Amino acid sequence: MFKTVREDIQVIFDRDPAARNILEILLCYPGVHAMIAYRMSNKLWHWNLKLAARFVSHVGRVLTGIEIHPGATIGKGFFIDHGMGVVIGETTEIGNDCTLYHGVTLGGTTWNKGKRHPTLKDGVVVGAGAKVLGPITLGVNARVGSNAVVVKDVPSETTVVGIPGREVRAKQEPKNDLESHFPSYGVEGQMPDPVAKAVTCVLEQMHHMERRISELEGGEGGKKITTTRSDESSSAEGQDDRKRA
């Protein structure tokens, strides 16, 4: 357990540029405090000391604002940045070197006692406020953008954003530099915006329709419409003349 805690502390230097030394991390990082409480409660859970495990987990939640069920499975190198409001359910499975930001929920969508929470493979990053719900799987190095709601499987090396989560960057070759390997909050600066893309498509369709209307009004269609209106006007004038006579 202590080796795993050391690994949890060490990865913070790689993923948080604000971290300066180990003492600061031990004293000031609620994600570390929550993981220490989880590692202890998880041991108790597997020793079948369920009540003691839940109590240790509850104390950790009170102190950090991070709720991790002692029955969850979490690999090494796990990092919770900022932390407040994170919820990790009982049947959640998290691989190695994963990162969650504040406000993330790994929740269930059923009251059944079986597998009901997500599975996160190695290297997954989930941005602030995102909700990953149900017994779905996020593939290796998958990214979930901030405030996304994900209810379907996410392939490896894929980024999803929005409500519901939509793929905006599909499988790409992993790069060696740390910045591209670890995009903060699950998004990258050059990532396309699906909402802006949809609005652009609507505007293009509007411009296309305006051009078509202009062409019809200026062509034969416009002449026919003008002729019909002139005939109607002449007919109306003739009827008025007969009435006056």
mmCIF file of C-alpha atoms in Angstrom:
data_model
loop_
_atom_site.group_PDB
_atom_site.id
_atom_site.type_symbol
_atom_site.label_atom_id
_atom_site.label_comp_id
_atom_site.label_asym_id
_atom_site.label_seq_id
_atom_site.Cartn_x
_atom_site.Cartn_y
_atom_site.Cartn_z
ATOM 1 C CA MET A 1 0.000 0.000 0.000
ATOM 2 C CA PHE A 2 2.782 2.452 0.923
ATOM 3 C CA LYS A 3 4.524 1.860 -2.412
ATOM 4 C CA THR A 4 1.297 2.704 -4.244
ATOM 5 C CA VAL A 5 0.853 5.885 -2.184
ATOM 6 C CA ARG A 6 4.411 6.943 -3.066
ATOM 7 C CA GLU A 7 3.591 6.454 -6.740
ATOM 8 C CA ASP A 8 0.401 8.512 -6.322
ATOM 9 C CA ILE A 9 2.510 11.325 -4.874
ATOM 10 C CA GLN A 10 5.270 11.128 -7.475
ATOM 11 C CA VAL A 11 2.938 11.506 -10.479
ATOM 12 C CA ILE A 12 1.765 14.886 -9.170
ATOM 13 C CA PHE A 13 5.118 16.414 -10.135
ATOM 14 C CA ASP A 14 4.479 15.295 -13.730
ATOM 15 C CA ARG A 15 0.881 16.557 -13.950
ATOM 16 C CA ASP A 16 0.730 19.684 -11.795
ATOM 17 C CA PRO A 17 3.295 22.429 -12.454
ATOM 18 C CA ALA A 18 2.271 24.112 -9.179
ATOM 19 C CA ALA A 19 3.696 21.240 -7.103
ATOM 20 C CA ARG A 20 7.028 22.243 -5.546
ATOM 21 C CA ASN A 21 7.994 19.567 -3.021
ATOM 22 C CA ILE A 22 6.746 16.425 -1.314
ATOM 23 C CA LEU A 23 5.971 18.155 1.991
ATOM 24 C CA GLU A 24 3.690 20.636 0.242
ATOM 25 C CA ILE A 25 1.914 17.776 -1.540
ATOM 26 C CA LEU A 26 1.405 15.830 1.688
ATOM 27 C CA LEU A 27 0.030 18.858 3.529
ATOM 28 C CA CYS A 28 -1.924 20.750 0.865
ATOM 29 C CA TYR A 29 -3.262 18.328 -1.750
ATOM 30 C CA PRO A 30 -6.740 16.956 -0.897
ATOM 31 C CA GLY A 31 -6.458 14.442 -3.728
ATOM 32 C CA VAL A 32 -3.519 12.827 -1.943
ATOM 33 C CA HIS A 33 -5.390 12.784 1.373
ATOM 34 C CA ALA A 34 -8.386 11.161 -0.321
ATOM 35 C CA MET A 35 -6.194 8.499 -1.929
ATOM 36 C CA ILE A 36 -4.482 7.663 1.369
ATOM 37 C CA ALA A 37 -7.917 7.207 2.940
ATOM 38 C CA TYR A 38 -9.016 5.113 -0.047
ATOM 39 C CA ARG A 39 -5.949 2.841 0.039
ATOM 40 C CA MET A 40 -6.593 2.177 3.736
ATOM 41 C CA SER A 41 -10.340 1.634 3.336
ATOM 42 C CA ASN A 42 -9.821 -0.609 0.304
ATOM 43 C CA LYS A 43 -7.562 -2.900 2.342
ATOM 44 C CA LEU A 44 -10.185 -3.094 5.074
ATOM 45 C CA TRP A 45 -12.866 -3.794 2.472
ATOM 46 C CA HIS A 46 -10.942 -6.776 1.098
ATOM 47 C CA TRP A 47 -10.328 -8.019 4.639
ATOM 48 C CA ASN A 48 -14.144 -8.127 4.922
ATOM 49 C CA LEU A 49 -14.151 -5.326 7.503
ATOM 50 C CA LYS A 50 -16.841 -3.494 5.540
ATOM 51 C CA LEU A 51 -18.102 -1.184 8.287
ATOM 52 C CA ALA A 52 -14.588 -0.061 9.222
ATOM 53 C CA ALA A 53 -13.833 0.496 5.530
ATOM 54 C CA ARG A 54 -16.936 2.640 5.053
ATOM 55 C CA PHE A 55 -16.090 4.666 8.159
ATOM 56 C CA VAL A 56 -12.537 5.410 6.977
ATOM 57 C CA SER A 57 -13.952 6.356 3.575
ATOM 58 C CA HIS A 58 -16.512 8.633 5.234
ATOM 59 C CA VAL A 59 -13.809 10.407 7.246
ATOM 60 C CA GLY A 60 -11.849 10.951 4.046
ATOM 61 C CA ARG A 61 -14.927 12.443 2.376
ATOM 62 C CA VAL A 62 -15.573 14.809 5.293
ATOM 63 C CA LEU A 63 -11.965 16.030 5.258
ATOM 64 C CA THR A 64 -11.497 16.362 1.487
ATOM 65 C CA GLY A 65 -14.898 16.633 -0.201
ATOM 66 C CA ILE A 66 -13.929 13.607 -2.321
ATOM 67 C CA GLU A 67 -16.040 10.457 -2.070
ATOM 68 C CA ILE A 68 -14.395 7.192 -3.121
ATOM 69 C CA HIS A 69 -16.200 3.973 -2.310
ATOM 70 C CA PRO A 70 -13.807 1.486 -0.661
ATOM 71 C CA GLY A 71 -14.992 -1.224 -3.045
ATOM 72 C CA ALA A 72 -13.732 0.649 -6.114
ATOM 73 C CA THR A 73 -10.635 -0.636 -7.917
ATOM 74 C CA ILE A 74 -7.971 2.001 -8.643
ATOM 75 C CA GLY A 75 -4.548 1.379 -10.171
ATOM 76 C CA LYS A 76 -1.246 3.104 -9.479
ATOM 77 C CA GLY A 77 -0.321 6.628 -10.504
ATOM 78 C CA PHE A 78 -3.848 7.956 -9.927
ATOM 79 C CA PHE A 79 -4.226 11.736 -9.509
ATOM 80 C CA ILE A 80 -7.225 13.830 -8.444
ATOM 81 C CA ASP A 81 -6.484 17.505 -9.109
ATOM 82 C CA HIS A 82 -8.290 20.085 -6.909
ATOM 83 C CA GLY A 83 -10.696 17.315 -5.971
ATOM 84 C CA MET A 84 -13.793 18.930 -4.484
ATOM 85 C CA GLY A 85 -16.983 17.147 -5.507
ATOM 86 C CA VAL A 86 -15.415 14.024 -7.022
ATOM 87 C CA VAL A 87 -17.554 10.877 -6.629
ATOM 88 C CA ILE A 88 -16.310 7.367 -7.491
ATOM 89 C CA GLY A 89 -18.813 4.521 -7.178
ATOM 90 C CA GLU A 90 -18.421 1.039 -5.743
ATOM 91 C CA THR A 91 -17.941 -0.998 -8.938
ATOM 92 C CA THR A 92 -15.744 1.560 -10.683
ATOM 93 C CA GLU A 93 -12.521 0.185 -12.167
ATOM 94 C CA ILE A 94 -9.682 2.609 -12.898
ATOM 95 C CA GLY A 95 -6.419 1.630 -14.572
ATOM 96 C CA ASN A 96 -2.936 3.065 -14.122
ATOM 97 C CA ASP A 97 -1.922 6.713 -14.617
ATOM 98 C CA CYS A 98 -5.451 8.140 -14.781
ATOM 99 C CA THR A 99 -6.394 11.712 -13.827
ATOM 100 C CA LEU A 100 -9.660 13.228 -12.615
ATOM 101 C CA TYR A 101 -10.408 16.899 -12.021
ATOM 102 C CA HIS A 102 -12.832 18.446 -9.538
ATOM 103 C CA GLY A 103 -16.541 17.771 -9.864
ATOM 104 C CA VAL A 104 -16.156 14.476 -11.742
ATOM 105 C CA THR A 105 -18.740 11.745 -11.140
ATOM 106 C CA LEU A 106 -18.110 8.110 -12.027
ATOM 107 C CA GLY A 107 -21.647 7.004 -11.283
ATOM 108 C CA GLY A 108 -24.118 4.197 -11.798
ATOM 109 C CA THR A 109 -27.392 4.176 -13.710
ATOM 110 C CA THR A 110 -29.130 1.236 -12.063
ATOM 111 C CA TRP A 111 -29.991 -0.069 -8.605
ATOM 112 C CA ASN A 112 -28.765 -3.568 -9.458
ATOM 113 C CA LYS A 113 -25.939 -4.803 -7.254
ATOM 114 C CA GLY A 114 -23.783 -5.997 -10.149
ATOM 115 C CA LYS A 115 -21.407 -3.975 -12.310
ATOM 116 C CA ARG A 116 -23.033 -0.539 -12.628
ATOM 117 C CA HIS A 117 -20.156 1.962 -12.735
ATOM 118 C CA PRO A 118 -17.613 2.867 -15.443
ATOM 119 C CA THR A 119 -14.314 1.224 -16.299
ATOM 120 C CA LEU A 120 -11.402 3.550 -17.115
ATOM 121 C CA LYS A 121 -8.430 2.004 -18.882
ATOM 122 C CA ASP A 122 -4.843 3.254 -18.477
ATOM 123 C CA GLY A 123 -4.063 6.923 -19.072
ATOM 124 C CA VAL A 124 -7.631 8.264 -19.092
ATOM 125 C CA VAL A 125 -8.162 11.976 -18.313
ATOM 126 C CA VAL A 126 -11.592 13.235 -17.202
ATOM 127 C CA GLY A 127 -12.063 17.018 -17.144
ATOM 128 C CA ALA A 128 -13.724 19.129 -14.452
ATOM 129 C CA GLY A 129 -17.439 18.598 -13.920
ATOM 130 C CA ALA A 130 -17.717 15.658 -16.322
ATOM 131 C CA LYS A 131 -20.135 12.805 -15.606
ATOM 132 C CA VAL A 132 -19.308 9.283 -16.755
ATOM 133 C CA LEU A 133 -22.345 7.127 -16.084
ATOM 134 C CA GLY A 134 -23.145 3.443 -16.251
ATOM 135 C CA PRO A 135 -21.116 0.263 -16.877
ATOM 136 C CA ILE A 136 -19.301 1.722 -19.877
ATOM 137 C CA THR A 137 -15.623 1.573 -20.819
ATOM 138 C CA LEU A 138 -13.255 4.443 -21.586
ATOM 139 C CA GLY A 139 -10.384 3.091 -23.658
ATOM 140 C CA VAL A 140 -6.655 3.626 -23.187
ATOM 141 C CA ASN A 141 -5.701 7.337 -23.218
ATOM 142 C CA ALA A 142 -9.306 8.432 -23.763
ATOM 143 C CA ARG A 143 -10.123 12.068 -22.926
ATOM 144 C CA VAL A 144 -13.375 13.471 -21.550
ATOM 145 C CA GLY A 145 -13.762 17.244 -21.795
ATOM 146 C CA SER A 146 -14.992 19.397 -18.917
ATOM 147 C CA ASN A 147 -18.745 19.194 -18.148
ATOM 148 C CA ALA A 148 -19.325 16.398 -20.662
ATOM 149 C CA VAL A 149 -21.877 13.674 -19.924
ATOM 150 C CA VAL A 150 -20.721 10.286 -21.216
ATOM 151 C CA VAL A 151 -23.120 7.326 -21.322
ATOM 152 C CA LYS A 152 -21.520 5.235 -24.097
ATOM 153 C CA ASP A 153 -18.172 3.515 -24.565
ATOM 154 C CA VAL A 154 -15.267 5.720 -25.666
ATOM 155 C CA PRO A 155 -12.595 4.155 -27.920
ATOM 156 C CA SER A 156 -8.905 4.380 -27.088
ATOM 157 C CA GLU A 157 -7.053 7.597 -28.031
ATOM 158 C CA THR A 158 -10.374 9.434 -28.497
ATOM 159 C CA THR A 159 -11.612 12.748 -27.075
ATOM 160 C CA VAL A 160 -15.296 13.349 -26.297
ATOM 161 C CA VAL A 161 -17.026 16.593 -25.301
ATOM 162 C CA GLY A 162 -20.555 17.886 -24.842
ATOM 163 C CA ILE A 163 -23.915 16.574 -23.621
ATOM 164 C CA PRO A 164 -24.197 13.776 -24.509
ATOM 165 C CA GLY A 165 -20.521 13.126 -25.133
ATOM 166 C CA ARG A 166 -19.551 13.285 -28.824
ATOM 167 C CA GLU A 167 -16.270 12.303 -30.416
ATOM 168 C CA VAL A 168 -14.339 15.323 -31.673
ATOM 169 C CA ARG A 169 -10.900 13.818 -32.064
ATOM 170 C CA ALA A 170 -10.664 10.169 -33.028
ATOM 171 C CA LYS A 171 -7.785 7.751 -32.707
ATOM 172 C CA GLN A 172 -4.389 9.360 -33.264
ATOM 173 C CA GLU A 173 -0.838 8.180 -32.951
ATOM 174 C CA PRO A 174 0.429 8.857 -29.406
ATOM 175 C CA LYS A 175 3.151 11.499 -29.175
ATOM 176 C CA ASN A 176 6.197 11.457 -26.942
ATOM 177 C CA ASP A 177 6.041 14.955 -25.471
ATOM 178 C CA LEU A 178 4.314 15.290 -22.107
ATOM 179 C CA GLU A 179 1.986 18.139 -23.105
ATOM 180 C CA SER A 180 0.334 16.193 -25.923
ATOM 181 C CA HIS A 181 0.228 13.029 -23.814
ATOM 182 C CA PHE A 182 -1.483 14.831 -20.942
ATOM 183 C CA PRO A 183 -3.944 17.561 -22.025
ATOM 184 C CA SER A 184 -5.240 19.373 -18.954
ATOM 185 C CA TYR A 185 -8.970 19.013 -18.270
ATOM 186 C CA GLY A 186 -9.207 16.436 -21.051
ATOM 187 C CA VAL A 187 -9.068 18.974 -23.899
ATOM 188 C CA GLU A 188 -6.445 20.531 -26.166
ATOM 189 C CA GLY A 189 -6.070 24.069 -27.464
ATOM 190 C CA GLN A 190 -6.563 23.174 -31.148
ATOM 191 C CA MET A 191 -9.484 20.809 -30.582
ATOM 192 C CA PRO A 192 -12.533 21.540 -32.814
ATOM 193 C CA ASP A 193 -15.699 22.956 -31.266
ATOM 194 C CA PRO A 194 -18.737 20.835 -32.299
ATOM 195 C CA VAL A 195 -21.226 23.599 -31.437
ATOM 196 C CA ALA A 196 -19.373 26.176 -33.534
ATOM 197 C CA LYS A 197 -19.180 23.651 -36.363
ATOM 198 C CA ALA A 198 -22.959 23.088 -36.245
ATOM 199 C CA VAL A 199 -23.673 26.843 -36.253
ATOM 200 C CA THR A 200 -21.343 27.302 -39.227
ATOM 201 C CA CYS A 201 -23.215 24.598 -41.163
ATOM 202 C CA VAL A 202 -26.566 26.287 -40.442
ATOM 203 C CA LEU A 203 -25.252 29.673 -41.624
ATOM 204 C CA GLU A 204 -23.880 28.119 -44.815
ATOM 205 C CA GLN A 205 -27.271 26.555 -45.543
ATOM 206 C CA MET A 206 -28.994 29.908 -44.985
ATOM 207 C CA HIS A 207 -26.638 31.662 -47.416
ATOM 208 C CA HIS A 208 -27.216 28.908 -49.980
ATOM 209 C CA MET A 209 -31.006 29.284 -49.694
ATOM 210 C CA GLU A 210 -30.752 33.069 -50.038
ATOM 211 C CA ARG A 211 -28.754 32.678 -53.258
ATOM 212 C CA ARG A 212 -31.306 30.238 -54.668
ATOM 213 C CA ILE A 213 -34.191 32.587 -53.852
ATOM 214 C CA SER A 214 -32.380 35.481 -55.521
ATOM 215 C CA GLU A 215 -31.763 33.370 -58.630
ATOM 216 C CA LEU A 216 -35.428 32.339 -58.837
ATOM 217 C CA GLU A 217 -36.691 35.883 -58.373
ATOM 218 C CA GLY A 218 -34.331 37.211 -61.055
ATOM 219 C CA GLY A 219 -34.976 34.426 -63.599
ATOM 220 C CA GLU A 220 -38.016 32.953 -65.334
ATOM 221 C CA GLY A 221 -39.641 32.200 -62.018
ATOM 222 C CA GLY A 222 -39.586 35.916 -61.219
ATOM 223 C CA LYS A 223 -41.148 36.765 -64.608
ATOM 224 C CA LYS A 224 -43.961 34.258 -64.127
ATOM 225 C CA ILE A 225 -44.700 35.613 -60.678
ATOM 226 C CA THR A 226 -44.734 39.202 -62.038
ATOM 227 C CA THR A 227 -47.036 38.249 -64.963
ATOM 228 C CA THR A 228 -49.455 36.448 -62.686
ATOM 229 C CA ARG A 229 -49.629 39.405 -60.341
ATOM 230 C CA SER A 230 -50.270 41.799 -63.309
ATOM 231 C CA ASP A 231 -53.113 39.594 -64.621
ATOM 232 C CA GLU A 232 -54.677 39.472 -61.177
ATOM 233 C CA SER A 233 -54.445 43.274 -60.899
ATOM 234 C CA SER A 234 -56.071 43.794 -64.349
ATOM 235 C CA SER A 235 -58.880 41.378 -63.499
ATOM 236 C CA ALA A 236 -59.567 43.191 -60.249
ATOM 237 C CA GLU A 237 -59.692 46.577 -62.034
ATOM 238 C CA GLY A 238 -62.156 45.190 -64.625
ATOM 239 C CA GLN A 239 -64.466 43.939 -61.893
ATOM 240 C CA ASP A 240 -64.394 47.364 -60.219
ATOM 241 C CA ASP A 241 -65.300 49.078 -63.524
ATOM 242 C CA ARG A 242 -68.290 46.772 -64.062
ATOM 243 C CA LYS A 243 -69.541 47.424 -60.537
ATOM 244 C CA ARG A 244 -69.371 51.213 -61.054
ATOM 245 C CA ALA A 245 -71.196 50.902 -64.387
#
